[in-house]
Coordinates of C-alpha atoms (C1' of nucleotides) in Angstrom, one line a residue:
Chain A
X14 CA 23.9 -7.6 -20.7
X15 CA 21.4 -5.3 -19.7
X16 CA 18.8 -3.1 -21.6
X17 CA 20.6 -0.2 -20.5
X18 CA 24.2 -1.4 -21.7
X19 CA 22.4 -2.6 -24.9
X20 CA 21.2 1.2 -25.6
X21 CA 24.3 2.9 -24.9
X22 CA 25.8 0.4 -27.8
X23 CA 22.9 1.8 -29.9
X24 CA 23.9 5.7 -29.1
X25 CA 26.6 6.1 -31.5
X26 CA 24.4 5.0 -34.9
X27 CA 22.3 7.2 -36.9
X28 CA 18.7 6.5 -37.6
X29 CA 17.7 3.8 -39.5
X30 CA 21.1 2.2 -39.3
X31 CA 22.5 -1.2 -37.4
X32 CA 25.6 -2.5 -36.9
X33 CA 26.2 -6.1 -37.8
X34 CA 29.8 -6.2 -36.5
X35 CA 28.5 -6.2 -32.6
X36 CA 26.1 -8.8 -31.0
X37 CA 24.1 -7.9 -28.2
X38 CA 22.2 -10.3 -25.8
X39 CA 19.1 -9.4 -23.5
X40 CA 16.5 -11.0 -21.6
X41 CA 13.7 -9.6 -19.9
X42 CA 9.8 -9.3 -20.4
X43 CA 7.9 -8.1 -23.5
X44 CA 5.5 -5.3 -22.5
X45 CA 4.3 -4.1 -25.9
X46 CA 4.1 -5.7 -29.4
X47 CA 3.5 -4.3 -32.7
X48 CA 3.3 -5.9 -36.0
X49 CA 3.3 -4.5 -39.4
X50 CA 3.4 -7.3 -41.8
X51 CA 7.1 -8.2 -42.4
X52 CA 8.4 -5.9 -39.3
X53 CA 7.6 -6.0 -35.9
X54 CA 8.5 -3.8 -32.8
X55 CA 8.4 -5.1 -29.3
X56 CA 9.5 -3.2 -26.0
X57 CA 11.3 -5.6 -23.6
X58 CA 11.8 -4.6 -19.8
X59 CA 14.3 -5.6 -17.5
X60 CA 15.7 -4.6 -14.1
X61 CA 17.8 -1.7 -16.0
X62 CA 14.8 -0.3 -17.9
X63 CA 13.5 -0.9 -21.6
X64 CA 14.8 -1.4 -25.4
X65 CA 12.7 -1.8 -28.2
X66 CA 13.1 -5.1 -30.1
X67 CA 13.4 -5.0 -34.4
X68 CA 12.0 -8.2 -35.8
X69 CA 12.2 -8.3 -39.5
X70 CA 11.8 -11.2 -42.1
X71 CA 15.2 -10.1 -43.6
X72 CA 17.0 -11.1 -40.7
X73 CA 15.0 -14.1 -39.4
X74 CA 13.5 -15.2 -42.5
X75 CA 9.7 -16.2 -43.7
X76 CA 9.1 -19.2 -41.6
X77 CA 10.7 -18.3 -38.3
X78 CA 9.3 -14.8 -38.3
X79 CA 5.9 -16.1 -38.9
X80 CA 6.4 -18.6 -35.9
X81 CA 7.5 -16.4 -33.6
X82 CA 4.9 -13.6 -34.3
X83 CA 2.4 -16.4 -33.7
X84 CA 4.1 -17.5 -30.4
X85 CA 4.3 -14.0 -28.9
X86 CA 2.6 -12.6 -26.4
X87 CA 2.7 -9.4 -24.2
X88 CA 4.2 -10.6 -21.0
X89 CA 6.1 -13.4 -22.2
X90 CA 9.9 -13.6 -20.9
X91 CA 12.4 -13.7 -23.6
X92 CA 16.0 -13.9 -24.5
X93 CA 17.2 -11.9 -27.8
X94 CA 20.1 -11.7 -29.4
X95 CA 21.2 -9.6 -32.4
X96 CA 23.0 -6.0 -33.6
X97 CA 22.8 -2.8 -32.1
X98 CA 20.5 -0.6 -34.2
X99 CA 18.4 2.4 -34.5
X100 CA 15.0 2.7 -35.9
X101 CA 14.1 5.2 -38.6
X102 CA 12.2 7.0 -36.5
X103 CA 15.4 7.1 -33.8
X104 CA 14.7 4.4 -31.1
X105 CA 17.4 2.7 -30.2
X106 CA 16.8 -1.2 -31.1
X107 CA 18.0 -4.7 -31.0
X108 CA 17.7 -6.2 -34.4
X109 CA 16.8 -9.5 -33.6
X110 CA 18.8 -12.1 -34.9
X111 CA 17.3 -14.8 -32.7
X112 CA 14.8 -15.4 -30.1
X113 CA 14.5 -17.8 -27.1
X114 CA 11.3 -18.0 -25.0
X115 CA 12.4 -18.1 -21.7
X116 CA 8.9 -18.4 -20.0
X117 CA 5.4 -17.9 -21.2
X118 CA 3.0 -15.8 -19.9
X119 CA -0.4 -17.6 -20.0
X120 CA -2.2 -15.0 -17.9
X121 CA -2.2 -11.8 -19.8
X122 CA -0.5 -9.0 -18.3
X123 CA -2.9 -5.7 -17.3
X124 CA -4.1 -3.2 -19.6
X125 CA -1.0 -1.3 -21.3
X126 CA -2.1 2.2 -21.3
X127 CA -3.9 2.9 -18.0
X128 CA -2.1 -0.1 -16.1
X129 CA -3.4 -2.1 -13.2
X130 CA -5.7 0.3 -11.4
X131 CA -8.1 -1.7 -9.0
X132 CA -6.4 -1.0 -5.6
X133 CA -7.9 -4.1 -3.9
X134 CA -6.5 -6.5 -6.7
X135 CA -3.0 -4.5 -6.8
X136 CA -2.5 -6.0 -2.7
X137 CA -4.1 -9.4 -3.5
X138 CA -1.5 -9.9 -6.3
X139 CA 1.3 -7.7 -5.8
X140 CA 3.3 -9.5 -8.3
X141 CA 0.9 -8.4 -11.2
X142 CA 0.9 -4.7 -9.7
X143 CA 5.0 -4.8 -9.7
X144 CA 5.3 -6.3 -13.5
X145 CA 2.6 -3.6 -14.6
X146 CA 4.4 -0.8 -13.2
X147 CA 8.0 0.2 -13.0
X148 CA 6.8 3.2 -10.8
X149 CA 6.0 0.7 -8.1
X150 CA 9.1 -1.4 -8.7
X151 CA 11.0 1.8 -8.2
X152 CA 9.1 2.4 -4.8
X153 CA 9.9 -0.4 -3.1
X154 CA 13.5 -1.1 -4.6
X155 CA 13.5 2.7 -2.9
X156 CA 12.3 1.2 0.1
X157 CA 14.9 -1.3 0.6
X158 CA 17.5 1.0 -0.5
X159 CA 16.3 3.3 2.1
X160 CA 16.6 0.6 4.9
X161 CA 20.2 -0.1 3.7
X162 CA 21.1 3.6 4.4
X163 CA 19.6 3.3 7.9
X164 CA 22.0 0.5 8.7
X165 CA 24.8 2.3 7.4
X166 CA 24.2 5.2 9.6
X167 CA 23.9 3.4 12.5
X168 CA 26.9 1.0 11.9
X169 CA 29.0 3.9 11.4
X170 CA 27.8 5.4 14.5
X171 CA 29.3 2.6 16.2
X172 CA 25.8 0.7 16.8
X173 CA 25.6 -2.9 16.8
X174 CA 22.7 -4.7 14.7
X175 CA 21.3 -7.4 16.7
X176 CA 17.8 -9.9 16.4
X177 CA 15.9 -10.2 19.3
X178 CA 13.0 -12.7 19.9
X179 CA 9.8 -12.6 18.3
X180 CA 8.0 -15.3 19.9
X181 CA 7.8 -14.3 24.1
X182 CA 5.8 -15.1 27.0
X183 CA 5.2 -11.5 28.0
X184 CA 4.8 -9.5 25.2
X185 CA 5.4 -5.9 26.6
X186 CA 7.4 -2.7 25.9
X187 CA 4.0 -1.0 24.7
X188 CA 0.4 -0.8 25.4
X189 CA -1.1 -3.2 22.3
X190 CA -2.8 -6.4 22.1
X191 CA -0.5 -8.8 20.9
X192 CA -0.8 -11.9 18.7
X193 CA -1.2 -15.2 20.8
X194 CA 0.5 -18.8 19.5
X195 CA 1.5 -21.9 20.9
X196 CA 4.6 -24.0 21.4
X197 CA 3.6 -27.7 21.0
X198 CA 7.1 -28.8 22.5
X199 CA 6.7 -26.5 25.7
X200 CA 3.1 -26.7 25.7
X201 CA 3.0 -23.0 26.6
X202 CA 1.1 -19.8 24.9
X203 CA 3.6 -17.5 23.3
X204 CA 3.0 -14.3 22.0
X205 CA 4.4 -12.4 19.2
X206 CA 6.3 -9.0 20.2
X207 CA 4.6 -6.0 20.2
X208 CA 8.2 -3.8 20.8
X209 CA 11.7 -4.8 21.0
X210 CA 12.6 -2.5 23.4
X211 CA 13.1 -4.6 26.2
X212 CA 15.1 -7.3 25.2
X213 CA 17.4 -4.7 23.8
X214 CA 17.7 -2.7 26.9
X215 CA 18.5 -6.3 28.5
X216 CA 21.8 -5.9 25.8
X217 CA 22.8 -2.9 27.2
X218 CA 22.8 -4.4 30.7
X219 CA 25.1 -6.7 29.3
X220 CA 27.6 -4.1 28.1
X221 CA 26.6 -4.0 24.4
X222 CA 26.4 -0.3 24.6
X223 CA 25.0 0.8 21.4
X224 CA 22.5 -1.7 19.5
X225 CA 19.9 -1.4 17.0
X226 CA 17.4 -3.9 15.5
X227 CA 15.0 -3.6 12.4
X228 CA 12.4 -6.2 12.2
X229 CA 8.7 -7.3 12.0
X230 CA 6.5 -6.3 15.0
X231 CA 3.0 -7.3 15.8
X232 CA 0.0 -5.8 17.0
X233 CA -3.4 -7.3 17.1
X234 CA -5.4 -4.3 16.3
X235 CA -7.0 -2.4 13.9
X236 CA -6.0 -2.1 10.0
X237 CA -6.0 1.3 8.3
X238 CA -4.3 3.6 6.2
X239 CA -1.4 4.1 9.1
X240 CA -1.6 0.8 11.1
X241 CA -0.8 -2.4 9.8
X242 CA -1.0 -5.4 12.4
X243 CA 2.5 -6.7 11.0
X244 CA 5.0 -3.8 10.4
X245 CA 8.9 -2.9 10.6
X246 CA 10.0 -1.3 13.4
X247 CA 13.5 0.3 13.8
X248 CA 14.8 0.4 17.6
X249 CA 18.2 1.8 18.6
X250 CA 19.3 2.1 22.3
X251 CA 22.5 4.0 23.2
X252 CA 24.0 4.0 26.5
X253 CA 25.9 7.4 28.4
X254 CA 23.8 9.4 26.2
X255 CA 20.6 11.1 26.6
X256 CA 17.2 12.3 24.7
X257 CA 18.9 15.2 23.5
X258 CA 21.7 13.1 22.2
X259 CA 19.2 11.1 20.3
X260 CA 17.3 13.6 19.0
X261 CA 20.7 15.3 17.1
X262 CA 21.2 11.5 15.9
X263 CA 17.7 11.3 14.4
X264 CA 18.0 14.6 12.8
X265 CA 20.9 13.5 11.0
X266 CA 19.2 10.1 9.9
X267 CA 16.4 12.0 8.5
X268 CA 18.7 14.5 6.7
X269 CA 20.6 11.7 5.3
X270 CA 17.4 9.9 3.9
X271 CA 15.8 12.7 2.9
X272 CA 18.9 13.3 0.6
X273 CA 19.0 9.3 -0.4
X274 CA 15.1 9.4 -1.2
X275 CA 15.5 12.2 -3.7
X276 CA 18.5 10.4 -5.2
X277 CA 16.3 7.3 -5.9
X278 CA 13.0 8.6 -6.8
X279 CA 13.5 11.6 -8.4
X280 CA 10.0 13.0 -8.7
X281 CA 8.3 15.9 -7.7
X282 CA 6.2 14.5 -5.4
X283 CA 9.2 12.6 -3.8
X284 CA 10.8 16.0 -3.8
X285 CA 8.4 17.5 -1.8
X286 CA 8.0 14.9 0.6
X287 CA 11.7 14.2 1.7
X288 CA 12.2 18.0 2.0
X289 CA 9.9 17.9 4.8
X290 CA 12.9 15.6 6.7
X291 CA 15.4 18.2 6.2
X292 CA 16.6 19.9 9.7
X293 CA 15.8 21.9 11.4
X294 CA 12.3 20.9 12.6
X295 CA 10.2 22.8 14.5
X296 CA 9.8 21.8 18.7
X297 CA 6.6 21.6 20.9
X298 CA 6.5 21.5 24.3
X299 CA 3.6 18.8 25.1
X300 CA 2.4 20.6 28.1
X301 CA 2.8 24.4 27.1
X302 CA 1.6 23.9 23.5
X303 CA -1.8 21.9 24.9
X304 CA -2.2 24.7 27.7
X305 CA -1.8 27.5 24.9
X306 CA -4.0 26.1 22.6
X307 CA -6.7 24.6 25.0
X308 CA -7.0 27.6 27.3
X309 CA -6.3 25.2 30.1
X310 CA -4.4 25.9 33.3
X311 CA -2.3 24.0 35.4
X312 CA -2.8 20.7 33.4
X313 CA -0.6 18.8 35.5
X314 CA -2.1 19.4 38.8
X315 CA -5.6 18.4 37.1
X316 CA -7.1 15.2 38.8
X317 CA -8.0 12.2 36.6
X318 CA -11.6 13.0 36.8
X319 CA -11.2 16.7 35.9
X320 CA -9.1 15.6 32.6
X321 CA -11.8 12.9 31.6
X322 CA -14.1 15.8 31.5
X323 CA -12.2 17.9 29.6
X324 CA -11.4 15.0 27.1
X325 CA -15.5 14.4 27.2
X326 CA -15.9 18.1 26.4
X327 CA -13.9 17.6 23.1
X328 CA -16.4 14.5 22.1
X329 CA -14.2 11.8 23.3
X330 CA -15.6 8.6 23.7
X331 CA -13.0 6.7 25.7
X332 CA -13.9 4.7 28.9
X333 CA -14.5 6.2 32.1
X334 CA -11.6 4.2 33.7
X335 CA -9.0 5.2 31.1
X336 CA -5.7 6.6 32.4
X337 CA -4.6 9.9 33.2
X338 CA -2.5 9.7 30.2
X339 CA -5.2 8.7 28.0
X340 CA -7.1 11.4 28.6
X341 CA -3.8 13.8 28.1
X342 CA -3.3 12.4 24.9
X343 CA -6.7 12.7 23.5
X344 CA -6.8 16.6 24.6
X345 CA -3.3 16.8 22.7
X346 CA -4.8 14.8 19.7
X347 CA -7.5 17.2 19.6
X348 CA -6.0 20.6 20.2
X349 CA -2.4 20.2 19.2
X350 CA -2.1 17.3 16.7
X351 CA -4.2 19.0 14.0
X352 CA -1.9 22.2 14.1
X353 CA 1.0 20.6 12.6
X354 CA 2.2 21.6 9.3
X355 CA 5.4 19.4 8.6
X356 CA 7.8 17.3 10.9
X357 CA 7.6 18.2 14.3
X358 CA 9.3 17.3 17.5
X359 CA 7.0 17.4 20.6
X360 CA 9.2 17.2 23.9
X361 CA 8.8 16.5 27.5
X362 CA 5.5 14.2 27.9
X363 CA 3.7 14.2 31.3
X364 CA 4.9 11.4 33.3
X365 CA 1.6 9.9 33.5
X366 CA 1.7 8.9 29.6
X367 CA 5.0 7.0 29.5
X368 CA 5.9 4.0 31.7
X369 CA 9.4 3.3 30.5
X370 CA 10.9 6.7 30.6
X371 CA 13.2 8.5 32.8
X372 CA 11.8 11.5 35.0
X373 CA 12.7 15.0 33.5
X374 CA 15.6 16.7 35.5
X375 CA 14.1 20.0 35.3
X376 CA 10.6 19.6 34.6
X377 CA 8.6 18.3 37.6
X378 CA 5.8 15.9 36.3
X379 CA 7.4 15.5 33.1
X380 CA 9.7 12.8 31.4
X381 CA 12.4 13.2 28.9
X382 CA 10.9 12.2 25.6
X383 CA 10.3 13.4 22.4
X384 CA 8.1 12.2 19.7
X385 CA 8.3 12.9 16.2
X386 CA 4.8 13.7 14.2
X387 CA 4.1 14.4 10.5
X388 CA 0.9 16.2 9.7
X389 CA -0.5 12.4 9.2
X390 CA 1.1 10.5 11.8
X391 CA 3.5 9.6 14.8
X392 CA 6.5 8.5 13.5
X393 CA 8.9 8.0 16.2
X394 CA 9.1 8.0 19.8
X395 CA 12.2 8.3 22.2
X396 CA 13.3 9.0 25.6
X397 CA 15.8 9.2 28.3
X398 CA 15.3 5.6 29.4
X399 CA 14.2 4.6 33.4
X400 CA 17.1 2.8 34.7
X401 CA 16.0 2.4 38.5
X402 CA 14.3 -1.2 39.0
X403 CA 12.2 -0.1 42.0
X404 CA 10.7 3.0 39.7
X405 CA 10.3 0.8 37.1
X406 CA 8.2 -2.1 39.1
X407 CA 6.1 0.7 40.5
X408 CA 5.3 2.3 37.4
X409 CA 4.5 -1.1 35.6
X410 CA 2.1 -1.6 38.7
X411 CA 0.5 2.0 38.1
X412 CA -0.1 1.5 34.7
X413 CA -1.7 -2.2 35.2
X414 CA -3.7 -0.6 38.1
X415 CA -4.9 2.0 36.1
X416 CA -5.8 0.5 33.1
X417 CA -7.2 -2.7 34.7
X418 CA -6.4 -5.1 31.8
X419 CA -3.0 -6.8 30.9
X420 CA -1.5 -4.4 28.3
X421 CA 2.0 -3.0 29.1
X422 CA 2.5 -6.3 30.7
X423 CA 4.7 -6.6 34.0
X424 CA 7.8 -7.7 32.7
X425 CA 9.5 -9.3 35.6
X426 CA 12.7 -10.5 34.6
X427 CA 13.1 -7.3 32.9
X428 CA 12.7 -5.3 36.2
X429 CA 15.5 -8.4 37.6
X430 CA 17.6 -7.3 34.8
X431 CA 17.7 -3.5 35.9
X432 CA 19.0 -4.8 39.2
X433 CA 22.3 -5.5 37.5
X434 CA 22.4 -2.0 36.5
X435 CA 21.5 -0.4 33.1
X436 CA 23.6 2.3 32.2
X437 CA 22.2 6.0 31.8
X438 CA 20.7 5.4 28.0
X439 CA 18.7 6.9 25.4
X440 CA 16.6 4.7 23.2
X441 CA 14.4 5.3 20.0
X442 CA 11.8 3.5 18.0
X443 CA 10.8 4.4 14.5
X444 CA 8.0 3.0 12.2
X445 CA 10.1 2.4 9.4
X446 CA 6.8 1.9 6.8
X447 CA 5.7 5.1 7.9
X448 CA 9.2 6.7 7.5
X449 CA 9.2 5.4 3.8
X450 CA 5.6 6.6 3.6
X451 CA 6.8 10.2 4.7
X452 CA 10.0 10.3 2.7
X453 CA 8.3 9.0 -0.7
X454 CA 4.8 11.2 0.0
X455 CA 2.8 8.0 0.1
X456 CA -0.8 8.1 1.8
X457 CA -1.1 4.4 2.8
X458 CA 0.9 2.2 4.8
X459 CA -0.2 -0.5 2.4
X460 CA 1.8 1.4 -0.4
X461 CA 4.7 0.9 2.0
X462 CA 4.5 -3.0 2.1
X463 CA 5.2 -5.4 -0.2
X464 CA 2.5 -8.0 0.7
X465 CA -0.3 -6.0 3.3
X466 CA -2.5 -8.1 5.3
X467 CA -5.8 -8.5 3.5
X468 CA -9.1 -10.2 4.2
X469 CA -9.6 -13.7 2.7
X470 CA -12.8 -13.5 0.3
Chain B
rG14 C1' -18.8 0.0 15.6
rG15 C1' -21.3 4.2 12.5
rG16 C1' -21.4 7.1 7.8
rC17 C1' -20.4 7.8 2.7
rC18 C1' -18.6 5.9 -2.1
rC19 C1' -17.3 1.5 -5.1
rG20 C1' -17.7 -3.8 -7.3
rU21 C1' -20.2 -4.9 -15.0
rA22 C1' -15.4 -9.5 -20.3
rG23 C1' -8.2 -11.4 -18.3
rC24 C1' -7.4 -5.1 -17.9
rU25 C1' -9.4 0.0 -18.1
rC26 C1' -14.1 1.8 -18.2
rA27 C1' -19.5 3.2 -20.0
rG28 C1' -24.8 1.7 -19.2
rC29 C1' -28.0 2.8 -13.2
rU30 C1' -30.6 9.0 -12.7
rC31 C1' -35.7 8.1 -15.4
rG32 C1' -36.4 -0.5 -15.3
rG33 C1' -37.0 -3.0 -22.0
rU34 C1' -32.2 -8.2 -26.2
rA35 C1' -25.3 -6.2 -21.7
rG36 C1' -21.5 -1.9 -24.7
rA37 C1' -16.4 0.2 -26.0
rG38 C1' -10.9 0.4 -25.8
rC39 C1' -6.8 -2.8 -24.9
rA40 C1' -5.1 -8.2 -24.1
rG41 C1' -6.4 -13.0 -26.8
rG42 C1' -8.0 -15.5 -32.2
rC43 C1' -8.2 -14.8 -37.7
rG44 C1' -6.9 -11.8 -42.0
rG45 C1' -4.1 -7.6 -44.0
rC46 C1' -0.1 -3.9 -43.6
rU47 C1' 8.5 -3.4 -43.6
rC48 C1' 9.4 1.9 -39.0
rU49 C1' 6.0 1.4 -34.7
rU50 C1' 6.0 2.9 -29.9
rA51 C1' -1.4 3.7 -26.2
rA52 C1' 0.9 1.7 -34.1
rC53 C1' -3.2 1.1 -37.7
rC54 C1' -7.3 -1.4 -40.6
rG55 C1' -11.2 -5.4 -41.0
rC56 C1' -14.0 -10.0 -39.2
rA57 C1' -15.5 -13.1 -35.5
rA58 C1' -15.2 -14.4 -30.3
rG59 C1' -15.2 -13.2 -24.8
rG60 C1' -20.1 -12.0 -19.1
rU61 C1' -22.8 -15.7 -12.5
rC62 C1' -23.5 -7.1 -14.1
rA63 C1' -19.5 -9.5 -6.3
rG64 C1' -23.6 -13.2 -3.9
rG65 C1' -28.4 -14.0 -2.2
rG66 C1' -33.3 -12.2 -1.5
rG67 C1' -37.2 -9.1 -3.0
rU68 C1' -40.7 -5.7 -5.9
rU69 C1' -42.1 -6.1 -11.3
rC70 C1' -45.1 -8.8 -17.0
rG71 C1' -39.8 -7.3 -17.2
rA72 C1' -34.0 -5.9 -12.6
rA73 C1' -26.8 -4.3 -14.2
rU74 C1' -30.5 -0.7 -12.9
rC75 C1' -35.2 0.0 -7.4
rC76 C1' -35.5 -2.2 -2.3
rC77 C1' -33.2 -5.6 1.6
rC78 C1' -29.1 -8.6 3.3
rU79 C1' -24.2 -10.6 2.8
rC80 C1' -19.1 -10.5 1.1
rG81 C1' -14.8 -7.5 -0.6
rG82 C1' -12.7 -2.7 -0.8
rG83 C1' -11.9 2.9 -0.4
rC84 C1' -12.6 7.4 2.0
rC85 C1' -14.0 10.0 7.0
rC86 C1' -15.5 9.0 12.1
rG87 C1' -15.2 6.4 16.8
rC88 C1' -12.6 2.8 19.5
rC89 C1' -7.7 0.6 19.7
rA90 C1' -3.1 4.6 25.8

RNA sequence: GGGCCCGUAGCUCAGCUCGGUAGAGCAGGCGGCUCUUAACCGCAAGGUCAGGGGUUCGAAUCCCCUCGGGCCCGCCA
């Protein structure tokens, strides 16, 4: 039985009493051992919580009692059988009749009061971090539960969960450097996906009208408090809907997850963090807000050179040959992003920033796109999808021409797929590790990932 | 890539400013204690002071380099 059941069995007893008519059995890890000559106390943890073991010469006998105490160390994994009891000080306890050593901890657990503090060691040896800290175990359980909620949400909205390839000949769908590996059999270099977007949209061409995928995505770039080379991404595509529909769906998801997060981890930190994900959310028009904050007029009619000079004037050191979209992004990052105080929806981006989105129906020079920002990071990116194969081909070429490298790689087969007809569609990508960070109030993406990549030493 | 900070016992930390035999608590060992919950009391043990080089009669301490980590900035659209 779990320690929670065992504790309940003790609940009715008065302090100092035990009930020899009932037998309890628990198994778990010894956390602390307090010896008092012929009596000893130990705390035993399992997935359900903790219970005190009460060991006495009276029940175990002099010889076995001394042998047990000589053998036991904090960190050992034991099974215990005995009677429900309450200590004289009122602690629910298992009065032990017999003990079984299930696994010996040869390496000692971290110091019991301060715990495992060394940030680097906690990442390199996450198993020690987990065994030493119930809070860390709770955090990662919550992560899994929240991802499970995401699945339920999309499932109940009629979305089909699918798996698309991680190994690809062309890694496209985002602007990022891929990891490259090699197939010995095919004798060809393969890339790890940098997004799930293009395979998922192919599925909509194929008639699966609502699909989503949650899985690892890989970007061969920097590692810092909000970037991990391997991260969990959610992407969803929805035919016969546009980005306004997607916004409503997203807000519903955030609302549900915010409520669930507080249930899972009812701490002030999480309550505060999760509250920020309760609708309604402020909306910021990319161009209007940037013009208002910066005082720059007619942003969309500025030449690339003008935008470059404007970016230079705020201290950006991006290369001269960067794209128009890059300069606009730099200006936005500088003038607007620091003003966000909570979860914010930024809408209707300049066309130049986004090669896969549909042109805005009423705002010239824009795409139908929203991004979700928190004060700390970009969280989600959604748009009404571009469905026209000729325009898609043209946009890939423009992107390549401006950047002069092979990012946002031209995916020829994807353009071919569009020729068969992609229904009007909206799609979204959400950084799941970051979403967990936001909901639980974590400041580093490494706190959201069980085994983050660390440098060899 | 730049700046700042950190690395001392298995764990949590002092010691570094101002150079002079490397310390404490927890864990582990031995002894004591029949109600503790950071149990307590006593004894003994435990070190590549991240690594390398330099200055010095003498370096954990001062200087340089390297490695690892954290934070900030830049870059990554």
